[in-house]
Coordinates of C-alpha atoms in Angstrom, one line a residue:
Chain A
M1 CA 195.7 52.4 107.7
A2 CA 194.2 48.8 107.8
R3 CA 191.3 50.0 109.3
M4 CA 190.9 52.5 106.6
S5 CA 191.0 50.2 103.9
K6 CA 188.3 48.1 105.2
T7 CA 186.4 51.3 105.6
M8 CA 186.7 52.1 101.7
E9 CA 186.2 48.5 101.2
A10 CA 182.6 48.7 102.8
T11 CA 181.7 51.8 101.2
A12 CA 182.6 50.4 97.7
G13 CA 180.8 47.5 98.5
M14 CA 177.9 49.7 98.8
N15 CA 178.1 51.1 95.1
V16 CA 178.0 47.9 93.6
P17 CA 175.1 47.7 91.1
L18 CA 171.8 47.0 92.8
H19 CA 169.6 43.9 91.6
K20 CA 166.2 45.5 91.5
P21 CA 164.7 49.0 92.4
G22 CA 163.5 49.6 96.1
S23 CA 166.1 47.1 97.2
R24 CA 168.3 49.9 98.3
T25 CA 165.8 51.4 100.8
R26 CA 165.2 47.5 101.8
K27 CA 169.1 47.2 102.3
K28 CA 169.0 50.6 104.2
L29 CA 166.4 49.2 106.4
M30 CA 168.0 45.9 107.2
K31 CA 171.5 46.9 107.4
H32 CA 170.9 47.5 111.4
W33 CA 168.8 44.5 111.5
Q34 CA 169.6 43.7 115.2
F35 CA 167.8 47.0 116.3
Y36 CA 164.7 44.9 115.4
L37 CA 165.8 42.1 117.5
L38 CA 165.9 44.3 120.5
V39 CA 162.7 46.5 120.2
F40 CA 160.9 42.9 119.0
F41 CA 159.4 42.1 122.7
P42 CA 159.1 45.8 124.0
L43 CA 156.8 46.7 120.6
L44 CA 154.9 43.3 121.1
Y45 CA 154.2 44.2 124.5
I46 CA 153.0 47.9 122.9
V47 CA 151.0 46.5 120.6
I48 CA 149.3 43.5 122.8
F49 CA 148.9 45.9 126.2
K50 CA 148.2 49.3 124.7
Y51 CA 146.8 49.1 121.1
V52 CA 144.6 45.7 121.5
P53 CA 142.4 47.4 124.7
M54 CA 141.7 50.4 122.3
F55 CA 139.7 47.9 119.8
G56 CA 138.3 46.3 123.2
V57 CA 136.5 49.3 123.5
L58 CA 133.6 48.2 120.7
I59 CA 132.4 46.3 123.5
A60 CA 130.7 49.5 124.6
F61 CA 128.4 49.4 121.5
K62 CA 128.1 46.1 122.2
E63 CA 125.6 43.5 124.4
Y64 CA 128.9 42.0 126.0
N65 CA 128.5 38.5 127.1
V66 CA 131.3 35.9 128.1
V67 CA 130.3 33.2 126.1
Q68 CA 130.3 35.1 122.8
G69 CA 133.4 37.2 123.6
I70 CA 134.1 40.7 122.3
F71 CA 133.6 39.7 118.6
G72 CA 130.6 37.7 118.9
S73 CA 128.3 39.6 120.7
P74 CA 125.8 41.4 119.4
W75 CA 125.9 45.0 118.3
V76 CA 123.7 47.5 120.1
G77 CA 124.8 50.8 119.1
F78 CA 124.7 53.6 121.3
D79 CA 122.1 52.4 123.8
Y80 CA 124.5 52.3 126.4
F81 CA 126.0 56.0 126.0
K82 CA 121.9 57.0 125.8
Q83 CA 121.4 55.2 129.0
L84 CA 124.4 56.7 130.5
F85 CA 123.5 60.5 129.6
E86 CA 120.1 59.8 130.7
A87 CA 121.1 58.7 134.2
P88 CA 121.0 61.5 136.8
F89 CA 123.5 60.2 138.6
F90 CA 125.9 60.1 136.0
W91 CA 126.0 63.9 135.8
Q92 CA 126.7 64.6 139.5
Y93 CA 129.8 61.9 139.0
V94 CA 130.9 64.1 136.3
R95 CA 130.6 67.4 138.3
N96 CA 132.5 65.7 141.2
T97 CA 135.3 64.4 139.0
L98 CA 135.5 68.2 137.5
E99 CA 135.2 69.6 140.7
I100 CA 138.0 67.7 142.5
S101 CA 140.4 68.3 139.5
L102 CA 140.0 71.6 139.2
Y103 CA 140.0 72.3 143.1
G104 CA 143.2 70.4 142.8
L105 CA 144.7 72.2 139.8
L106 CA 144.3 75.5 141.6
V107 CA 145.7 74.6 145.0
G108 CA 148.4 71.7 143.6
F109 CA 149.6 73.8 140.5
P110 CA 151.0 77.3 142.1
A111 CA 152.4 75.4 145.1
P112 CA 155.7 73.7 143.6
I113 CA 156.0 77.2 141.8
L114 CA 155.9 79.2 145.2
L115 CA 158.3 76.4 146.7
A116 CA 160.7 76.4 143.9
L117 CA 160.7 80.6 143.9
A118 CA 161.1 80.5 147.7
L119 CA 164.2 77.9 147.6
N120 CA 165.6 79.7 144.8
E121 CA 165.9 82.9 147.3
I122 CA 167.9 80.8 149.7
R123 CA 171.8 80.1 150.1
N124 CA 172.6 76.7 149.5
G125 CA 173.2 75.3 152.6
R126 CA 172.2 73.0 155.2
F127 CA 168.7 74.3 155.7
K128 CA 167.9 74.3 151.9
K129 CA 169.2 70.8 151.5
T130 CA 166.8 69.8 154.5
V131 CA 163.9 71.4 153.0
Q132 CA 164.4 69.8 149.6
M133 CA 164.9 66.2 151.3
V134 CA 161.9 66.6 153.5
T135 CA 159.6 68.0 150.7
Y136 CA 160.3 65.3 148.6
A137 CA 160.1 62.3 150.6
P138 CA 156.2 62.4 150.6
Y139 CA 156.2 61.4 147.2
F140 CA 157.4 58.0 148.2
I141 CA 154.7 56.9 150.2
S142 CA 152.3 54.8 148.8
T143 CA 148.8 55.8 148.4
V144 CA 147.2 53.4 151.0
V145 CA 149.5 54.4 153.5
I146 CA 148.7 58.1 152.9
V147 CA 145.0 57.7 153.0
S148 CA 145.7 55.6 156.3
I149 CA 147.5 58.2 157.6
L150 CA 144.5 60.5 156.8
I151 CA 142.1 58.2 158.4
V152 CA 143.8 57.8 161.6
N153 CA 144.6 61.4 162.1
L154 CA 141.0 62.5 160.9
S155 CA 139.1 59.8 162.8
P156 CA 137.3 60.7 166.0
N157 CA 139.2 58.3 168.0
T158 CA 142.9 58.7 167.3
G159 CA 145.5 60.9 166.0
L160 CA 146.2 64.5 165.5
M161 CA 142.6 66.2 165.2
S162 CA 141.3 64.2 167.7
N163 CA 144.1 65.3 170.4
L164 CA 143.9 68.6 169.5
Y165 CA 139.7 68.7 169.7
R166 CA 140.1 66.9 173.3
A167 CA 142.8 69.3 174.3
L168 CA 140.6 72.1 173.7
G169 CA 137.9 70.5 175.4
L170 CA 135.8 69.5 172.2
E171 CA 134.1 66.5 171.1
P172 CA 136.2 64.9 168.8
V173 CA 134.7 64.6 164.7
D174 CA 134.7 62.3 162.3
F175 CA 136.1 64.5 159.3
L176 CA 136.0 62.2 156.3
G177 CA 132.1 61.4 157.3
I178 CA 131.6 64.7 156.6
P179 CA 130.5 64.9 152.8
G180 CA 131.2 68.6 152.5
L181 CA 135.1 68.4 153.5
F182 CA 135.7 65.3 151.2
K183 CA 137.2 67.8 148.2
S184 CA 139.7 70.0 150.6
I185 CA 140.6 66.8 152.4
Y186 CA 141.5 65.1 148.9
V187 CA 143.2 68.2 147.5
W188 CA 145.2 69.4 150.4
S189 CA 146.4 65.9 151.4
D190 CA 147.7 65.8 147.5
A191 CA 149.4 69.2 148.1
W192 CA 151.0 67.7 151.1
Q193 CA 152.4 64.7 149.1
F194 CA 153.3 66.1 145.7
T195 CA 154.5 69.8 146.0
G196 CA 158.1 68.9 147.0
Y197 CA 158.3 66.6 144.0
G198 CA 156.6 69.2 141.6
A199 CA 159.0 71.8 142.5
I200 CA 161.9 69.7 141.0
I201 CA 161.4 70.8 137.5
Y202 CA 160.7 74.4 138.3
I203 CA 163.9 74.3 140.3
A204 CA 166.1 72.7 137.8
A205 CA 164.7 75.8 135.6
L206 CA 165.5 78.6 137.7
A207 CA 169.1 77.0 137.9
G208 CA 169.4 77.4 134.2
V209 CA 168.5 81.1 134.4
N210 CA 171.7 83.3 132.9
P211 CA 173.3 85.1 136.2
D212 CA 174.1 88.1 134.2
L213 CA 170.6 88.9 134.3
Y214 CA 170.7 89.1 138.0
E215 CA 173.7 91.1 138.0
A216 CA 171.9 93.6 135.6
A217 CA 169.0 93.9 137.8
R218 CA 171.3 94.4 141.1
V219 CA 173.0 97.1 139.3
D220 CA 169.9 98.5 138.6
G221 CA 168.8 98.7 142.0
A222 CA 166.1 95.8 142.1
T223 CA 164.4 94.2 145.0
R224 CA 164.5 90.6 145.5
L225 CA 160.9 90.8 144.9
Q226 CA 161.3 92.7 141.6
K227 CA 163.9 90.2 140.5
I228 CA 161.2 87.4 141.0
I229 CA 158.6 89.0 139.2
N230 CA 160.9 90.3 136.4
I231 CA 163.4 87.4 136.1
D232 CA 162.4 84.3 137.8
I233 CA 158.7 83.9 136.6
P234 CA 159.3 84.7 132.8
S235 CA 162.1 82.2 132.8
L236 CA 159.5 79.4 134.2
F237 CA 156.8 80.6 131.9
P238 CA 157.2 78.0 129.1
V239 CA 157.6 75.4 131.6
I240 CA 154.3 76.3 133.4
V241 CA 152.8 76.7 130.0
I242 CA 153.4 73.0 129.0
L243 CA 152.4 71.4 132.8
L244 CA 149.2 73.5 132.5
I245 CA 148.3 72.1 129.4
L246 CA 149.0 68.8 130.4
N247 CA 147.2 69.1 133.6
L248 CA 144.0 70.7 132.0
G249 CA 144.3 67.7 129.3
N250 CA 143.7 65.3 132.0
V251 CA 140.9 67.1 134.4
M252 CA 138.8 64.3 133.4
S253 CA 141.0 61.3 134.5
L254 CA 141.1 61.8 137.9
G255 CA 142.8 59.1 139.6
F256 CA 140.9 56.3 141.0
E257 CA 143.2 54.8 143.5
K258 CA 143.3 57.6 146.1
I259 CA 139.8 58.4 146.0
Y260 CA 138.5 54.9 146.2
L261 CA 140.5 54.1 149.5
M262 CA 139.3 57.7 151.1
Q263 CA 135.6 56.8 150.0
N264 CA 133.0 55.8 152.9
P265 CA 129.1 55.4 152.9
L266 CA 128.8 58.8 154.5
N267 CA 130.4 60.8 151.9
Q268 CA 129.6 59.0 148.8
N269 CA 127.8 61.8 147.6
T270 CA 130.6 64.1 147.1
S271 CA 133.3 61.5 146.6
E272 CA 132.0 59.3 143.6
V273 CA 133.8 60.0 140.5
I274 CA 134.1 58.6 136.9
S275 CA 136.9 56.4 137.6
T276 CA 135.7 54.8 140.7
Y277 CA 132.3 54.4 139.2
V278 CA 133.8 52.8 136.3
Y279 CA 135.4 50.2 138.7
K280 CA 132.0 49.4 140.8
V281 CA 129.6 49.3 138.0
G282 CA 132.4 47.1 135.4
L283 CA 134.3 44.9 137.7
L284 CA 132.1 44.7 141.0
G285 CA 128.7 44.8 139.1
A286 CA 130.1 42.6 135.7
N287 CA 128.5 45.0 133.8
F288 CA 131.5 45.1 131.3
S289 CA 129.7 46.8 128.2
F290 CA 128.0 50.0 130.4
S291 CA 131.5 50.4 132.3
A292 CA 133.1 50.5 129.2
A293 CA 130.8 52.6 127.3
I294 CA 131.7 55.2 130.4
G295 CA 135.6 54.7 130.1
L296 CA 135.4 55.4 126.4
F297 CA 133.5 58.7 127.1
N298 CA 135.9 59.7 129.8
S299 CA 138.8 59.1 127.3
V300 CA 137.4 61.0 124.3
I301 CA 136.5 64.0 126.2
N302 CA 140.0 64.0 127.6
F303 CA 141.9 63.9 124.2
I304 CA 139.4 66.6 122.8
L305 CA 140.2 68.6 125.9
L306 CA 144.0 68.1 125.4
V307 CA 143.2 69.3 121.8
I308 CA 141.6 72.2 122.6
V309 CA 144.1 73.4 125.2
N310 CA 146.7 72.9 123.0
F311 CA 145.3 74.8 120.4
V312 CA 144.4 77.6 122.5
S313 CA 147.8 77.6 124.1
R314 CA 149.4 77.8 120.9
K315 CA 147.2 81.3 119.6
V316 CA 147.9 82.4 123.0
S317 CA 151.5 82.0 123.9
S318 CA 152.7 80.0 120.9
T319 CA 154.0 77.3 123.3
S320 CA 152.5 74.0 122.7
L321 CA 152.7 70.1 122.5
W322 CA 153.0 69.7 119.0
Chain B
M1 CA 177.7 84.6 145.1
S2 CA 177.8 87.8 144.2
R3 CA 173.9 88.6 145.2
T4 CA 174.8 88.6 149.2
A5 CA 178.2 90.3 148.7
I6 CA 176.7 93.7 149.3
R7 CA 174.9 94.7 152.0
E8 CA 171.1 94.1 151.4
S9 CA 168.4 96.9 151.9
V10 CA 165.8 96.7 154.9
Q11 CA 163.2 95.7 152.4
D12 CA 165.3 93.0 151.0
R13 CA 166.2 91.4 154.6
L14 CA 162.6 91.4 155.6
F15 CA 161.5 89.9 152.1
L16 CA 164.2 87.1 152.8
G17 CA 162.9 86.7 156.6
L18 CA 159.5 85.8 155.3
V19 CA 161.0 83.7 152.7
Y20 CA 162.6 81.8 155.5
L21 CA 159.6 81.6 157.7
F22 CA 157.6 80.3 154.6
L23 CA 159.9 77.7 153.8
S24 CA 159.9 76.8 157.7
V25 CA 156.4 76.3 157.9
I26 CA 156.2 74.0 155.0
L27 CA 159.0 72.1 156.6
I28 CA 156.9 71.7 159.7
V29 CA 153.5 70.8 158.1
I30 CA 155.4 68.2 156.2
L31 CA 157.5 66.8 159.0
F32 CA 155.1 67.0 161.7
P33 CA 152.4 64.4 160.8
L34 CA 155.4 62.0 159.8
L35 CA 157.2 62.4 163.1
H36 CA 154.0 61.7 164.7
I37 CA 153.3 58.7 163.2
V38 CA 157.0 57.0 164.0
S39 CA 156.3 58.1 167.8
A40 CA 153.3 57.0 168.0
S41 CA 154.3 53.7 166.7
F42 CA 157.0 53.5 169.5
S43 CA 154.5 54.2 171.9
S44 CA 151.9 52.3 174.6
P45 CA 148.4 51.2 173.2
G46 CA 146.9 53.4 176.0
A47 CA 148.9 56.2 175.4
V48 CA 147.7 56.4 171.7
S49 CA 144.3 55.8 172.4
S50 CA 144.1 58.4 175.1
G51 CA 145.6 61.0 172.8
K52 CA 148.8 61.6 174.9
V53 CA 151.0 61.2 171.9
W54 CA 152.0 64.5 170.0
L55 CA 155.7 64.6 168.8
W56 CA 157.6 62.3 170.9
P57 CA 156.9 58.8 171.9
V58 CA 155.2 58.3 175.1
D59 CA 155.9 55.0 177.2
V60 CA 158.3 53.6 174.7
T61 CA 157.7 50.0 173.8
L62 CA 158.1 47.8 170.9
I63 CA 155.0 45.7 171.4
G64 CA 153.2 47.3 168.1
Y65 CA 156.0 46.0 166.1
K66 CA 155.9 42.8 167.7
A67 CA 152.1 42.5 167.0
V68 CA 153.1 43.7 163.2
F69 CA 156.0 40.9 162.6
Q70 CA 153.7 37.9 164.0
N71 CA 151.0 38.7 161.4
S72 CA 151.4 36.1 158.9
N73 CA 149.4 38.3 156.0
V74 CA 152.2 41.1 156.8
L75 CA 154.9 38.5 156.1
I76 CA 153.2 37.0 152.9
G77 CA 152.9 40.7 151.6
F78 CA 156.3 41.7 152.2
G79 CA 157.5 38.6 150.4
N80 CA 155.1 39.2 147.7
S81 CA 155.9 42.6 147.4
L82 CA 159.6 42.0 147.3
F83 CA 159.5 39.5 144.8
Y84 CA 157.1 41.8 142.4
A85 CA 159.4 44.6 143.0
V86 CA 162.7 42.7 142.0
V87 CA 161.4 40.7 139.0
G88 CA 159.1 43.4 138.2
T89 CA 161.8 46.0 137.9
L90 CA 164.3 43.7 136.1
V91 CA 161.6 42.8 133.3
N92 CA 160.9 46.8 133.2
V93 CA 164.4 47.8 132.8
A94 CA 165.3 45.5 130.4
F95 CA 162.3 46.2 128.2
T96 CA 162.7 50.0 128.7
V97 CA 166.4 50.2 127.6
M98 CA 165.6 47.5 124.7
L99 CA 163.3 50.1 123.5
A100 CA 164.7 53.4 124.0
Y101 CA 168.3 52.6 122.8
P102 CA 167.5 51.7 119.3
L103 CA 164.9 55.2 119.3
A104 CA 168.3 57.2 120.1
R105 CA 170.0 55.8 117.0
K106 CA 169.9 57.9 113.7
T107 CA 170.7 54.6 111.9
F108 CA 167.2 53.0 112.9
Y109 CA 165.2 54.2 110.4
V110 CA 161.9 53.6 111.4
R111 CA 162.3 55.1 115.2
N112 CA 159.9 58.2 114.1
I113 CA 156.9 55.6 113.6
I114 CA 157.5 53.8 116.4
M115 CA 158.0 56.9 118.6
M116 CA 154.3 58.0 117.3
L117 CA 152.8 54.9 118.0
L118 CA 154.4 55.3 121.7
V119 CA 153.4 58.7 122.3
F120 CA 149.9 58.2 120.9
T121 CA 149.3 55.4 124.1
M122 CA 150.2 58.6 126.6
F123 CA 147.1 60.2 125.4
F124 CA 144.4 57.9 124.8
D125 CA 143.9 54.3 126.1
G126 CA 141.3 51.6 126.2
G127 CA 140.2 52.2 129.8
L128 CA 139.7 49.8 132.7
I129 CA 137.2 47.3 131.4
P130 CA 139.1 46.5 128.1
N131 CA 142.4 46.0 129.9
Y132 CA 140.7 43.8 132.5
L133 CA 139.3 41.5 129.6
L134 CA 142.5 41.3 127.8
V135 CA 144.4 39.9 131.1
K136 CA 141.7 37.7 131.5
S137 CA 141.6 36.3 127.8
L138 CA 145.4 35.7 128.1
G139 CA 144.9 33.5 130.9
M140 CA 146.5 35.7 133.5
L141 CA 144.1 36.3 136.0
D142 CA 144.9 35.5 139.4
T143 CA 148.6 34.4 138.8
R144 CA 151.8 36.4 139.6
W145 CA 152.3 37.2 135.8
A146 CA 149.3 39.8 136.1
M147 CA 151.6 41.5 138.8
I148 CA 154.6 41.5 135.8
I149 CA 153.7 41.6 132.3
P150 CA 150.6 44.0 132.0
G151 CA 152.9 46.9 133.4
A152 CA 156.0 45.7 131.7
L153 CA 156.8 49.0 130.2
A154 CA 156.0 52.7 130.9
V155 CA 156.1 54.8 127.9
F156 CA 157.0 58.0 129.7
Q157 CA 160.2 55.9 131.1
V158 CA 160.9 55.0 127.5
I159 CA 161.1 58.6 126.6
I160 CA 163.7 59.5 129.4
A161 CA 165.9 56.9 128.7
R162 CA 166.0 57.8 125.0
T163 CA 166.7 61.3 125.9
F164 CA 169.4 59.8 128.0
F165 CA 171.0 58.0 125.4
Q166 CA 170.9 60.6 122.7
T167 CA 172.7 63.2 124.9
T168 CA 175.0 60.6 126.2
I169 CA 176.0 58.1 123.4
P170 CA 177.4 59.8 120.5
E171 CA 176.5 58.5 117.1
E172 CA 180.1 59.0 116.0
L173 CA 181.3 56.5 118.9
A174 CA 178.5 53.9 117.4
E175 CA 180.1 54.2 114.1
A176 CA 183.6 54.1 115.2
A177 CA 182.6 50.3 116.7
E178 CA 180.6 49.4 113.7
M179 CA 183.6 50.0 111.8
D180 CA 185.7 48.2 114.0
G181 CA 183.4 45.2 113.4
S182 CA 181.3 45.4 116.3
S183 CA 177.5 44.4 116.0
D184 CA 174.8 46.8 117.3
I185 CA 173.9 44.3 120.2
T186 CA 177.2 44.1 121.1
F187 CA 177.6 48.0 121.5
F188 CA 174.8 48.2 123.1
L189 CA 175.6 45.6 125.4
R190 CA 179.4 46.4 125.9
I191 CA 179.7 49.9 125.7
A192 CA 175.9 51.8 125.6
L193 CA 174.9 50.0 129.0
P194 CA 177.9 50.4 130.7
L195 CA 178.1 54.4 129.9
S196 CA 174.3 54.3 131.0
K197 CA 174.5 53.5 134.6
P198 CA 172.9 56.6 135.6
I199 CA 169.7 56.0 134.0
I200 CA 169.6 52.6 134.9
A201 CA 169.6 53.3 138.3
V202 CA 167.0 56.1 137.6
L203 CA 164.6 53.5 135.9
A204 CA 165.3 51.1 138.4
L205 CA 164.2 53.5 141.2
M206 CA 161.3 54.7 139.7
Y207 CA 159.9 51.3 138.5
A208 CA 160.6 49.8 141.9
V209 CA 159.0 52.3 144.0
G210 CA 155.9 51.9 141.5
H211 CA 155.8 48.2 142.1
W212 CA 156.1 48.6 145.9
N213 CA 153.9 51.3 146.3
S214 CA 150.7 49.9 143.9
Y215 CA 147.7 48.1 144.8
F216 CA 145.5 48.7 141.9
N217 CA 146.6 45.9 139.4
A218 CA 146.4 43.2 142.6
L219 CA 142.8 44.7 143.6
I220 CA 141.6 44.1 140.2
Y221 CA 143.5 41.1 138.8
L222 CA 144.5 38.7 142.0
K223 CA 141.7 36.7 144.3
D224 CA 144.0 34.4 145.5
S225 CA 145.4 36.0 149.0
S226 CA 148.3 34.0 148.9
L227 CA 149.9 36.0 146.0
F228 CA 148.6 39.8 147.5
P229 CA 151.3 42.0 147.8
L230 CA 151.7 44.3 151.1
Q231 CA 149.6 47.1 149.9
I232 CA 146.2 44.8 149.8
F233 CA 146.7 43.6 153.2
L234 CA 147.7 46.8 154.2
R235 CA 144.1 48.3 152.9
D236 CA 142.6 45.5 154.6
I237 CA 144.3 46.4 158.0
L238 CA 144.6 50.1 157.8
I239 CA 141.6 51.1 155.9
L240 CA 138.6 48.4 156.0
N241 CA 139.9 47.9 159.5
S242 CA 139.5 44.2 159.7
V243 CA 142.2 43.5 162.1
S244 CA 142.1 39.5 162.7
A245 CA 141.7 38.4 165.9
E246 CA 145.2 36.4 165.7
M247 CA 146.8 39.9 166.1
V248 CA 145.5 40.7 169.3
T249 CA 144.8 37.4 170.8
N250 CA 147.1 37.5 173.5
V251 CA 145.7 41.0 175.0
N252 CA 142.8 40.1 177.0
E253 CA 141.0 43.4 178.2
L254 CA 138.8 45.0 175.5
L255 CA 139.7 48.6 176.3
V256 CA 143.6 47.6 175.6
R257 CA 142.8 45.5 172.9
E258 CA 141.1 48.8 171.4
G259 CA 144.3 50.4 172.1
M260 CA 146.5 47.6 170.3
K261 CA 144.2 47.9 167.1
D262 CA 145.2 51.6 166.9
L263 CA 148.9 51.1 167.7
L264 CA 149.0 48.3 165.1
K265 CA 148.1 50.7 162.6
Y266 CA 150.9 53.3 163.2
S267 CA 153.5 50.5 163.3
L268 CA 152.4 49.1 160.3
I269 CA 152.4 52.5 158.4
V270 CA 156.1 52.6 159.4
V271 CA 157.0 49.1 158.6
A272 CA 155.3 49.5 155.0
S273 CA 157.2 52.8 154.1
A274 CA 160.5 52.0 155.9
P275 CA 162.2 50.6 152.9
V276 CA 161.2 53.1 150.4
L277 CA 162.1 55.9 152.5
M278 CA 165.6 54.2 154.1
I279 CA 166.6 53.9 150.4
Y280 CA 165.4 57.4 149.5
P281 CA 168.3 59.7 150.7
F282 CA 170.7 57.4 148.9
V283 CA 169.1 57.6 145.9
Q284 CA 168.0 61.3 145.8
K285 CA 170.6 62.4 143.7
Y286 CA 169.6 60.0 140.9
F287 CA 166.0 60.7 141.4
V288 CA 166.3 64.4 140.9
K289 CA 168.4 63.8 137.9
G290 CA 165.7 61.5 136.6
V291 CA 163.0 64.1 136.9
M292 CA 165.3 66.7 135.2
I293 CA 166.2 64.5 132.1
G294 CA 162.2 64.0 131.9
S295 CA 161.5 67.7 131.8
L296 CA 164.2 68.2 128.7
K297 CA 161.5 66.4 126.6
G298 CA 158.4 67.4 128.6

């Protein structure tokens, strides 16, 4: 009873005539002022570390020098972009980036779906748990260690491949030194590392399928394969489309970390991609403006790709990000 | 389940057999290289370099590990990584819940604007050079701050945490507390957070693994080797192949020294991955849960 009268007082208080128009919204905004206190530092972080660098891309249009800083350096317009588009090596790097990304998508996208469908077929038991546990584990291994594992196993001196070649009486090969193999090594080792992790989301989606559907299919005499094609895959379809949009929108932003570590002088031709080139020109070569121009070009292409893919998907399948 | 209650057709049993075969192949393909590394790390240098190690250790010995733990760089890196992982994760989790919780509350009237600000940063960013120049102008280059502050928050994790708060902390509960005179911050600290232990575990796990495994920020922001995390030292030893003389001095013969270099790599790979892989089985259920919450709002 006491609490109730308190509430009534509180609501009555809100109906007191307000001093001036507009202060009602202000009061509504300020009533939970403590929320602003909570978000203050995180938001400050977002503004400084996410939005300020967006203005930093201005240096792509300037002749940046350390003395005059971002704002004082003289404008040069699109000079750096012209320089970039005229360089023959640049298109080679764009092509490498796209080839590795699309190859990676071709292998890495369906693999988790297959794994999830297969796991969904077998009973919950020790075997299923083991497969899940083991396939998720490589996700937790660092990039440096993954590349080290590749190097020790693919080098001519040590590891599984050289063991195998020697056991067969063949001369061991330096696989990472063969330019033609670089993309395959990158893509398949990625599949090795991330298939299990990628499957989790599909496994969750399959767990949510209505059991009545399977029951009805069983009554109709459907085989396991028919159930997969007619029940499982259609259930996964929305998730597949969303993830495909996100992945296609990211084909230009191929990660730096793993490629950089896998590079060596022998495979340079096929392994140089945009992100590694930005790093080498910008930070190692201290050519900030040119490097920022490449980075900006990359971000813009990515953003446009995402918008296009999302648009097409909305037209074709009525599933989209926004 | 009822699916297996009825005797299955020959065709179905054959298909199921293929499924088991497929999964077994995947299991072997993933497990075999890992077991090989662990076995090689416990083998003798000679056995490793002559290619005798396949699945099981040959001439079991611990000298690979001895060499790893005698290396001062590995110890410095281990300590630094531990520091960055612990402090970084504390900052990460605090920032994430502080931002995510108000965004989950309907009474926070500017939440949609802030959400839009956050989501936009997921699709567009300034790129490497502007970020580097920013960290430089803040005077953080070559300090421990550079490993903590520039990555203080991941927008994706904020969205996961927000989804969790929205689904587990009912708006009515907050209203009731408000009527009882509890302030928003008191409610957040005393009621919302204790109810959110699962999501805090998920966030801490994701962030901590990220800190432990990353080398990129250290590569671009740090020059002083006394600040390097383990991954940078790993890169030097494992990938750039610069094994310092210190690590193999007590070995005289050239052949054995070469073998030691190889063996050292295997032991180091195990030492570097062990902390994360050892806690993984215990947190696996949280980890899977985190991915699922994330997928709700893909």
